[in-house]
Amino acid sequence: MMAVMDKVGTFGMLRYCLQLFPDPSTYFRPLIVTLAIIGVIYGAIVAIGQTDMMRLIAYTSISHFGFIIAGIFVMTTQGQSGSTLYMLNHGLSTAAVFLIAGFLIARRGSRSIADYGGVQKVAPILAGTFMVSAMATVSLPGLAPFISEFLVLLGTFSRYWLAAAFGVTALVLSAVYMLWLYQRVMTGPVAEGNERIGDLVGREMIVVAPLIALLLVLGVYPKPVLDIINPAVENTMTTIGQHDPAPSVAHPVPAVGASRTAEGPHP
């Protein structure tokens, strides 16, 4: 439910805030984008300090939603396409990582990261699926969220390059907390009490496999989804009267010899 219901707010921003209140949305755009990027960095920093597995994963969503909101309110085609695609991709990656973490917690009976260690030795399939879903949350290239996050950053950079630069720093922080989580939980010697953790069974793999497959497929070939998203984004941009920023073109400086030739010989 969390993977779906938390998209209602961002959908409302895209569908109603912009289209019903285009002028106020444009006026407050710099403030909203700034707050969104602050949310991206704040969520990542707070996630690093968590000792509860579920709380850590929950704070990653705060960081991701900062990207989605920034992409919506920069009001560029790439930003809004990326945000809309991000809603789908975040739903897939969040559902996968929460589901697999839930399977693990149900087996061990604890949400504390300190109680884990060496899980990949006793449950390799569970560890492998957790790795894929965790790497999806940090937008690893080749997985679905990478495309959407890249589009959001491109759209943000074209209008607010400094905000995009701060957004990139959050990507580094996200890699820190997810790799730290995987290292503490899955690698190392098998901690006491973890030897009884069983691997995923058939019905659990049936639930997880479609999510992992979609993360892989959409990471390589997102075009079918973007073909649906892009016309809606173009319609929104037209409705609110916004256009992508014109690219800056550098004017070439003529060579010294060429300028003298154009002026003709000196007497």
mmCIF file of C-alpha atoms in Angstrom:
data_model
loop_
_atom_site.group_PDB
_atom_site.id
_atom_site.type_symbol
_atom_site.label_atom_id
_atom_site.label_comp_id
_atom_site.label_asym_id
_atom_site.label_seq_id
_atom_site.Cartn_x
_atom_site.Cartn_y
_atom_site.Cartn_z
ATOM 1 C CA MET A 1 0.000 0.000 0.000
ATOM 2 C CA MET A 2 2.821 2.420 0.804
ATOM 3 C CA ALA A 3 4.326 1.934 -2.646
ATOM 4 C CA VAL A 4 1.044 3.148 -4.191
ATOM 5 C CA MET A 5 -0.691 5.495 -1.735
ATOM 6 C CA ASP A 6 2.219 7.888 -1.260
ATOM 7 C CA LYS A 7 2.041 8.746 -4.976
ATOM 8 C CA VAL A 8 -1.381 10.367 -4.511
ATOM 9 C CA GLY A 9 0.211 13.567 -3.229
ATOM 10 C CA THR A 10 2.681 13.954 -6.076
ATOM 11 C CA PHE A 11 0.011 13.063 -8.629
ATOM 12 C CA GLY A 12 -2.165 15.785 -7.107
ATOM 13 C CA MET A 13 0.679 18.282 -7.481
ATOM 14 C CA LEU A 14 1.145 17.366 -11.116
ATOM 15 C CA ARG A 15 -2.520 17.099 -12.033
ATOM 16 C CA TYR A 16 -4.159 19.773 -9.888
ATOM 17 C CA CYS A 17 -1.657 22.222 -8.349
ATOM 18 C CA LEU A 18 -0.009 23.065 -11.648
ATOM 19 C CA GLN A 19 -3.128 23.061 -13.803
ATOM 20 C CA LEU A 20 -5.517 24.800 -11.384
ATOM 21 C CA PHE A 21 -2.955 27.271 -10.014
ATOM 22 C CA PRO A 22 -0.318 27.758 -12.726
ATOM 23 C CA ASP A 23 0.630 31.329 -11.769
ATOM 24 C CA PRO A 24 1.168 30.698 -8.018
ATOM 25 C CA SER A 25 3.024 27.480 -8.893
ATOM 26 C CA THR A 26 5.343 29.433 -11.174
ATOM 27 C CA TYR A 27 5.812 32.220 -8.617
ATOM 28 C CA PHE A 28 6.754 29.827 -5.806
ATOM 29 C CA ARG A 29 8.741 27.497 -8.092
ATOM 30 C CA PRO A 30 12.216 28.488 -6.783
ATOM 31 C CA LEU A 31 11.104 28.018 -3.169
ATOM 32 C CA ILE A 32 9.452 24.649 -3.823
ATOM 33 C CA VAL A 33 12.449 23.314 -5.757
ATOM 34 C CA THR A 34 14.768 24.486 -2.969
ATOM 35 C CA LEU A 35 12.663 22.745 -0.310
ATOM 36 C CA ALA A 36 12.520 19.604 -2.460
ATOM 37 C CA ILE A 37 16.309 19.431 -2.739
ATOM 38 C CA ILE A 38 16.616 20.046 1.008
ATOM 39 C CA GLY A 39 14.258 17.096 1.478
ATOM 40 C CA VAL A 40 16.429 14.956 -0.793
ATOM 41 C CA ILE A 41 19.550 15.649 1.256
ATOM 42 C CA TYR A 42 17.774 15.565 4.639
ATOM 43 C CA GLY A 43 16.195 12.181 3.944
ATOM 44 C CA ALA A 44 19.540 10.722 2.898
ATOM 45 C CA ILE A 45 21.407 12.076 5.945
ATOM 46 C CA VAL A 46 18.762 10.888 8.418
ATOM 47 C CA ALA A 47 18.680 7.450 6.758
ATOM 48 C CA ILE A 48 22.411 7.034 7.379
ATOM 49 C CA GLY A 49 21.884 7.346 11.138
ATOM 50 C CA GLN A 50 19.105 4.758 11.450
ATOM 51 C CA THR A 51 19.512 1.479 13.317
ATOM 52 C CA ASP A 52 16.027 0.179 12.466
ATOM 53 C CA MET A 53 15.884 -1.455 9.044
ATOM 54 C CA MET A 54 12.339 -0.381 8.220
ATOM 55 C CA ARG A 55 12.936 3.194 9.361
ATOM 56 C CA LEU A 56 16.018 3.422 7.175
ATOM 57 C CA ILE A 57 14.065 2.259 4.133
ATOM 58 C CA ALA A 58 11.242 4.670 4.975
ATOM 59 C CA TYR A 59 13.616 7.647 5.081
ATOM 60 C CA THR A 60 14.895 6.728 1.629
ATOM 61 C CA SER A 61 11.398 7.486 0.347
ATOM 62 C CA ILE A 62 11.633 11.032 1.737
ATOM 63 C CA SER A 63 14.780 11.517 -0.306
ATOM 64 C CA HIS A 64 13.211 10.054 -3.439
ATOM 65 C CA PHE A 65 10.088 12.159 -3.146
ATOM 66 C CA GLY A 66 12.257 15.249 -3.057
ATOM 67 C CA PHE A 67 13.456 14.325 -6.536
ATOM 68 C CA ILE A 68 9.894 13.746 -7.735
ATOM 69 C CA ILE A 69 8.680 17.119 -6.436
ATOM 70 C CA ALA A 70 11.701 18.929 -7.878
ATOM 71 C CA GLY A 71 11.060 17.376 -11.281
ATOM 72 C CA ILE A 72 7.411 18.436 -11.195
ATOM 73 C CA PHE A 73 8.022 22.060 -10.233
ATOM 74 C CA VAL A 74 11.013 22.848 -12.440
ATOM 75 C CA MET A 75 8.340 22.758 -15.163
ATOM 76 C CA THR A 76 10.448 21.278 -17.931
ATOM 77 C CA THR A 77 9.524 18.410 -20.218
ATOM 78 C CA GLN A 78 12.392 16.238 -19.024
ATOM 79 C CA GLY A 79 11.743 17.020 -15.370
ATOM 80 C CA GLN A 80 8.045 16.187 -15.486
ATOM 81 C CA SER A 81 8.558 13.081 -17.637
ATOM 82 C CA GLY A 82 11.216 11.911 -15.196
ATOM 83 C CA SER A 83 9.010 12.610 -12.177
ATOM 84 C CA THR A 84 6.052 10.731 -13.631
ATOM 85 C CA LEU A 85 8.250 7.767 -14.524
ATOM 86 C CA TYR A 86 9.873 8.025 -11.088
ATOM 87 C CA MET A 87 6.478 7.513 -9.434
ATOM 88 C CA LEU A 88 6.191 4.156 -11.182
ATOM 89 C CA ASN A 89 9.799 3.131 -10.633
ATOM 90 C CA HIS A 90 9.798 4.185 -6.986
ATOM 91 C CA GLY A 91 6.652 2.142 -6.443
ATOM 92 C CA LEU A 92 8.382 -0.933 -7.854
ATOM 93 C CA SER A 93 11.669 -0.501 -5.978
ATOM 94 C CA THR A 94 10.015 0.438 -2.678
ATOM 95 C CA ALA A 95 7.576 -2.462 -2.886
ATOM 96 C CA ALA A 96 10.448 -4.853 -3.568
ATOM 97 C CA VAL A 97 12.765 -3.647 -0.808
ATOM 98 C CA PHE A 98 9.996 -3.432 1.824
ATOM 99 C CA LEU A 99 8.674 -6.852 0.837
ATOM 100 C CA ILE A 100 12.051 -8.562 1.047
ATOM 101 C CA ALA A 101 12.942 -6.767 4.282
ATOM 102 C CA GLY A 102 9.588 -7.910 5.659
ATOM 103 C CA PHE A 103 10.368 -11.524 4.749
ATOM 104 C CA LEU A 104 13.721 -11.198 6.519
ATOM 105 C CA ILE A 105 12.271 -9.591 9.652
ATOM 106 C CA ALA A 106 9.529 -12.231 9.851
ATOM 107 C CA ARG A 107 12.219 -14.929 9.892
ATOM 108 C CA ARG A 108 14.536 -13.254 12.408
ATOM 109 C CA GLY A 109 11.957 -11.472 14.548
ATOM 110 C CA SER A 110 13.929 -8.233 14.781
ATOM 111 C CA ARG A 111 14.101 -4.934 12.884
ATOM 112 C CA SER A 112 17.430 -3.910 14.419
ATOM 113 C CA ILE A 113 20.256 -3.873 11.892
ATOM 114 C CA ALA A 114 22.718 -4.869 14.626
ATOM 115 C CA ASP A 115 20.998 -8.266 15.005
ATOM 116 C CA TYR A 116 21.892 -9.311 11.470
ATOM 117 C CA GLY A 117 25.014 -10.419 9.638
ATOM 118 C CA GLY A 118 25.979 -13.172 7.224
ATOM 119 C CA VAL A 119 22.451 -13.633 5.860
ATOM 120 C CA GLN A 120 23.739 -14.193 2.323
ATOM 121 C CA LYS A 121 25.409 -17.408 3.522
ATOM 122 C CA VAL A 122 22.181 -18.948 4.808
ATOM 123 C CA ALA A 123 19.691 -17.331 2.392
ATOM 124 C CA PRO A 124 21.464 -16.492 -0.896
ATOM 125 C CA ILE A 125 18.310 -15.944 -2.976
ATOM 126 C CA LEU A 126 16.865 -13.584 -0.374
ATOM 127 C CA ALA A 127 20.183 -11.712 -0.253
ATOM 128 C CA GLY A 128 20.358 -11.505 -4.047
ATOM 129 C CA THR A 129 16.864 -10.092 -4.443
ATOM 130 C CA PHE A 130 17.534 -7.654 -1.608
ATOM 131 C CA MET A 131 20.696 -6.491 -3.382
ATOM 132 C CA VAL A 132 18.841 -5.824 -6.653
ATOM 133 C CA SER A 133 16.039 -3.911 -4.938
ATOM 134 C CA ALA A 134 18.498 -1.974 -2.752
ATOM 135 C CA MET A 135 20.572 -0.982 -5.779
ATOM 136 C CA ALA A 136 17.376 0.115 -7.505
ATOM 137 C CA THR A 137 16.691 2.518 -4.641
ATOM 138 C CA VAL A 138 20.086 4.162 -5.252
ATOM 139 C CA SER A 139 19.340 4.396 -8.990
ATOM 140 C CA LEU A 140 22.096 2.090 -10.185
ATOM 141 C CA PRO A 141 22.475 2.305 -13.998
ATOM 142 C CA GLY A 142 20.659 -0.580 -15.639
ATOM 143 C CA LEU A 143 17.808 -0.530 -13.133
ATOM 144 C CA ALA A 144 14.529 1.328 -13.646
ATOM 145 C CA PRO A 145 14.937 4.299 -11.249
ATOM 146 C CA PHE A 146 18.172 5.386 -12.948
ATOM 147 C CA ILE A 147 16.384 6.597 -16.094
ATOM 148 C CA SER A 148 13.779 8.586 -14.187
ATOM 149 C CA GLU A 149 16.282 10.156 -11.800
ATOM 150 C CA PHE A 150 18.555 11.069 -14.703
ATOM 151 C CA LEU A 151 15.674 12.791 -16.500
ATOM 152 C CA VAL A 152 14.755 14.719 -13.351
ATOM 153 C CA LEU A 153 18.338 15.907 -12.910
ATOM 154 C CA LEU A 154 18.560 16.927 -16.578
ATOM 155 C CA GLY A 155 15.331 18.882 -16.343
ATOM 156 C CA THR A 156 16.414 20.517 -13.097
ATOM 157 C CA PHE A 157 19.859 21.396 -14.440
ATOM 158 C CA SER A 158 18.392 23.199 -17.448
ATOM 159 C CA ARG A 159 16.627 25.663 -15.132
ATOM 160 C CA TYR A 160 18.398 25.496 -11.740
ATOM 161 C CA TRP A 161 21.878 24.056 -12.167
ATOM 162 C CA LEU A 162 22.845 24.612 -8.518
ATOM 163 C CA ALA A 163 19.825 22.640 -7.272
ATOM 164 C CA ALA A 164 20.769 19.797 -9.611
ATOM 165 C CA ALA A 165 24.337 19.862 -8.280
ATOM 166 C CA PHE A 166 23.103 19.477 -4.696
ATOM 167 C CA GLY A 167 20.787 16.701 -5.880
ATOM 168 C CA VAL A 168 23.760 14.774 -7.236
ATOM 169 C CA THR A 169 25.419 14.855 -3.806
ATOM 170 C CA ALA A 170 22.375 13.060 -2.412
ATOM 171 C CA LEU A 171 23.025 10.213 -4.851
ATOM 172 C CA VAL A 172 26.370 9.652 -3.152
ATOM 173 C CA LEU A 173 24.698 9.650 0.264
ATOM 174 C CA SER A 174 22.083 7.153 -0.912
ATOM 175 C CA ALA A 175 24.824 4.790 -2.034
ATOM 176 C CA VAL A 176 26.395 5.137 1.417
ATOM 177 C CA TYR A 177 23.322 4.140 3.431
ATOM 178 C CA MET A 178 22.149 1.298 1.195
ATOM 179 C CA LEU A 179 25.593 -0.270 0.797
ATOM 180 C CA TRP A 180 26.105 0.109 4.553
ATOM 181 C CA LEU A 181 22.761 -1.606 5.165
ATOM 182 C CA TYR A 182 23.605 -4.482 2.837
ATOM 183 C CA GLN A 183 27.079 -4.880 4.322
ATOM 184 C CA ARG A 184 25.782 -4.976 7.904
ATOM 185 C CA VAL A 185 22.871 -7.309 7.211
ATOM 186 C CA MET A 186 24.040 -9.652 4.471
ATOM 187 C CA THR A 187 27.830 -9.991 4.633
ATOM 188 C CA GLY A 188 30.346 -11.081 7.251
ATOM 189 C CA PRO A 189 30.103 -14.056 9.607
ATOM 190 C CA VAL A 190 26.686 -15.474 10.408
ATOM 191 C CA ALA A 191 25.488 -13.695 13.541
ATOM 192 C CA GLU A 192 24.022 -15.641 16.436
ATOM 193 C CA GLY A 193 20.396 -16.473 15.754
ATOM 194 C CA ASN A 194 20.686 -15.957 11.993
ATOM 195 C CA GLU A 195 21.600 -19.546 11.203
ATOM 196 C CA ARG A 196 17.915 -20.483 11.318
ATOM 197 C CA ILE A 197 16.917 -17.899 8.693
ATOM 198 C CA GLY A 198 15.511 -19.769 5.707
ATOM 199 C CA ASP A 199 15.716 -18.758 2.068
ATOM 200 C CA LEU A 200 12.766 -17.558 0.009
ATOM 201 C CA VAL A 201 10.187 -20.250 -0.682
ATOM 202 C CA GLY A 202 8.154 -20.697 -3.847
ATOM 203 C CA ARG A 203 5.206 -18.437 -3.042
ATOM 204 C CA GLU A 204 7.542 -15.660 -1.901
ATOM 205 C CA MET A 205 9.581 -15.871 -5.090
ATOM 206 C CA ILE A 206 6.365 -15.684 -7.126
ATOM 207 C CA VAL A 207 5.597 -12.365 -5.419
ATOM 208 C CA VAL A 208 9.118 -10.919 -5.679
ATOM 209 C CA ALA A 209 10.055 -12.094 -9.190
ATOM 210 C CA PRO A 210 7.705 -9.755 -11.145
ATOM 211 C CA LEU A 211 9.008 -6.718 -9.253
ATOM 212 C CA ILE A 212 12.638 -7.632 -9.893
ATOM 213 C CA ALA A 213 11.861 -8.373 -13.553
ATOM 214 C CA LEU A 214 10.172 -4.991 -14.047
ATOM 215 C CA LEU A 215 13.080 -3.178 -12.399
ATOM 216 C CA LEU A 216 15.457 -4.872 -14.829
ATOM 217 C CA VAL A 217 13.326 -4.496 -17.963
ATOM 218 C CA LEU A 218 12.396 -0.840 -17.401
ATOM 219 C CA GLY A 219 16.016 -0.079 -16.603
ATOM 220 C CA VAL A 220 17.017 -1.214 -20.078
ATOM 221 C CA TYR A 221 13.940 -0.320 -22.144
ATOM 222 C CA PRO A 222 11.656 2.348 -20.622
ATOM 223 C CA LYS A 223 10.387 3.566 -24.024
ATOM 224 C CA PRO A 224 6.896 1.967 -23.873
ATOM 225 C CA VAL A 225 6.164 3.751 -20.602
ATOM 226 C CA LEU A 226 7.692 7.048 -21.750
ATOM 227 C CA ASP A 227 5.586 6.904 -24.920
ATOM 228 C CA ILE A 228 2.523 7.035 -22.663
ATOM 229 C CA ILE A 229 3.933 9.678 -20.318
ATOM 230 C CA ASN A 230 5.357 12.184 -22.809
ATOM 231 C CA PRO A 231 2.076 13.245 -24.520
ATOM 232 C CA ALA A 232 0.493 13.874 -21.105
ATOM 233 C CA VAL A 233 3.505 15.949 -20.040
ATOM 234 C CA GLU A 234 3.379 18.001 -23.244
ATOM 235 C CA ASN A 235 -0.315 18.647 -22.631
ATOM 236 C CA THR A 236 0.426 19.783 -19.067
ATOM 237 C CA MET A 237 3.209 22.105 -20.230
ATOM 238 C CA THR A 238 0.876 23.635 -22.818
ATOM 239 C CA THR A 239 -1.942 24.050 -20.294
ATOM 240 C CA ILE A 240 0.220 25.891 -17.765
ATOM 241 C CA GLY A 241 1.925 27.953 -20.478
ATOM 242 C CA GLN A 242 5.468 26.797 -19.757
ATOM 243 C CA HIS A 243 8.289 25.998 -22.163
ATOM 244 C CA ASP A 244 11.669 24.374 -21.782
ATOM 245 C CA PRO A 245 14.511 26.882 -21.295
ATOM 246 C CA ALA A 246 16.249 27.748 -24.551
ATOM 247 C CA PRO A 247 19.686 26.111 -24.710
ATOM 248 C CA SER A 248 22.555 28.551 -24.495
ATOM 249 C CA VAL A 249 24.637 28.570 -27.664
ATOM 250 C CA ALA A 250 28.260 29.629 -27.529
ATOM 251 C CA HIS A 251 29.266 31.929 -30.378
ATOM 252 C CA PRO A 252 32.569 30.884 -31.971
ATOM 253 C CA VAL A 253 35.428 33.373 -31.772
ATOM 254 C CA PRO A 254 37.048 33.880 -35.188
ATOM 255 C CA ALA A 255 40.707 33.087 -35.504
ATOM 256 C CA VAL A 256 43.120 35.998 -35.708
ATOM 257 C CA GLY A 257 44.227 35.087 -39.199
ATOM 258 C CA ALA A 258 40.666 34.711 -40.420
ATOM 259 C CA SER A 259 39.670 38.149 -39.098
ATOM 260 C CA ARG A 260 42.591 39.801 -40.832
ATOM 261 C CA THR A 261 41.734 38.083 -44.099
ATOM 262 C CA ALA A 262 38.142 39.310 -43.845
ATOM 263 C CA GLU A 263 39.341 42.893 -43.236
ATOM 264 C CA GLY A 264 41.574 42.789 -46.300
ATOM 265 C CA PRO A 265 45.263 43.699 -46.624
ATOM 266 C CA HIS A 266 46.512 46.714 -44.702
ATOM 267 C CA PRO A 267 48.048 49.542 -46.797
#
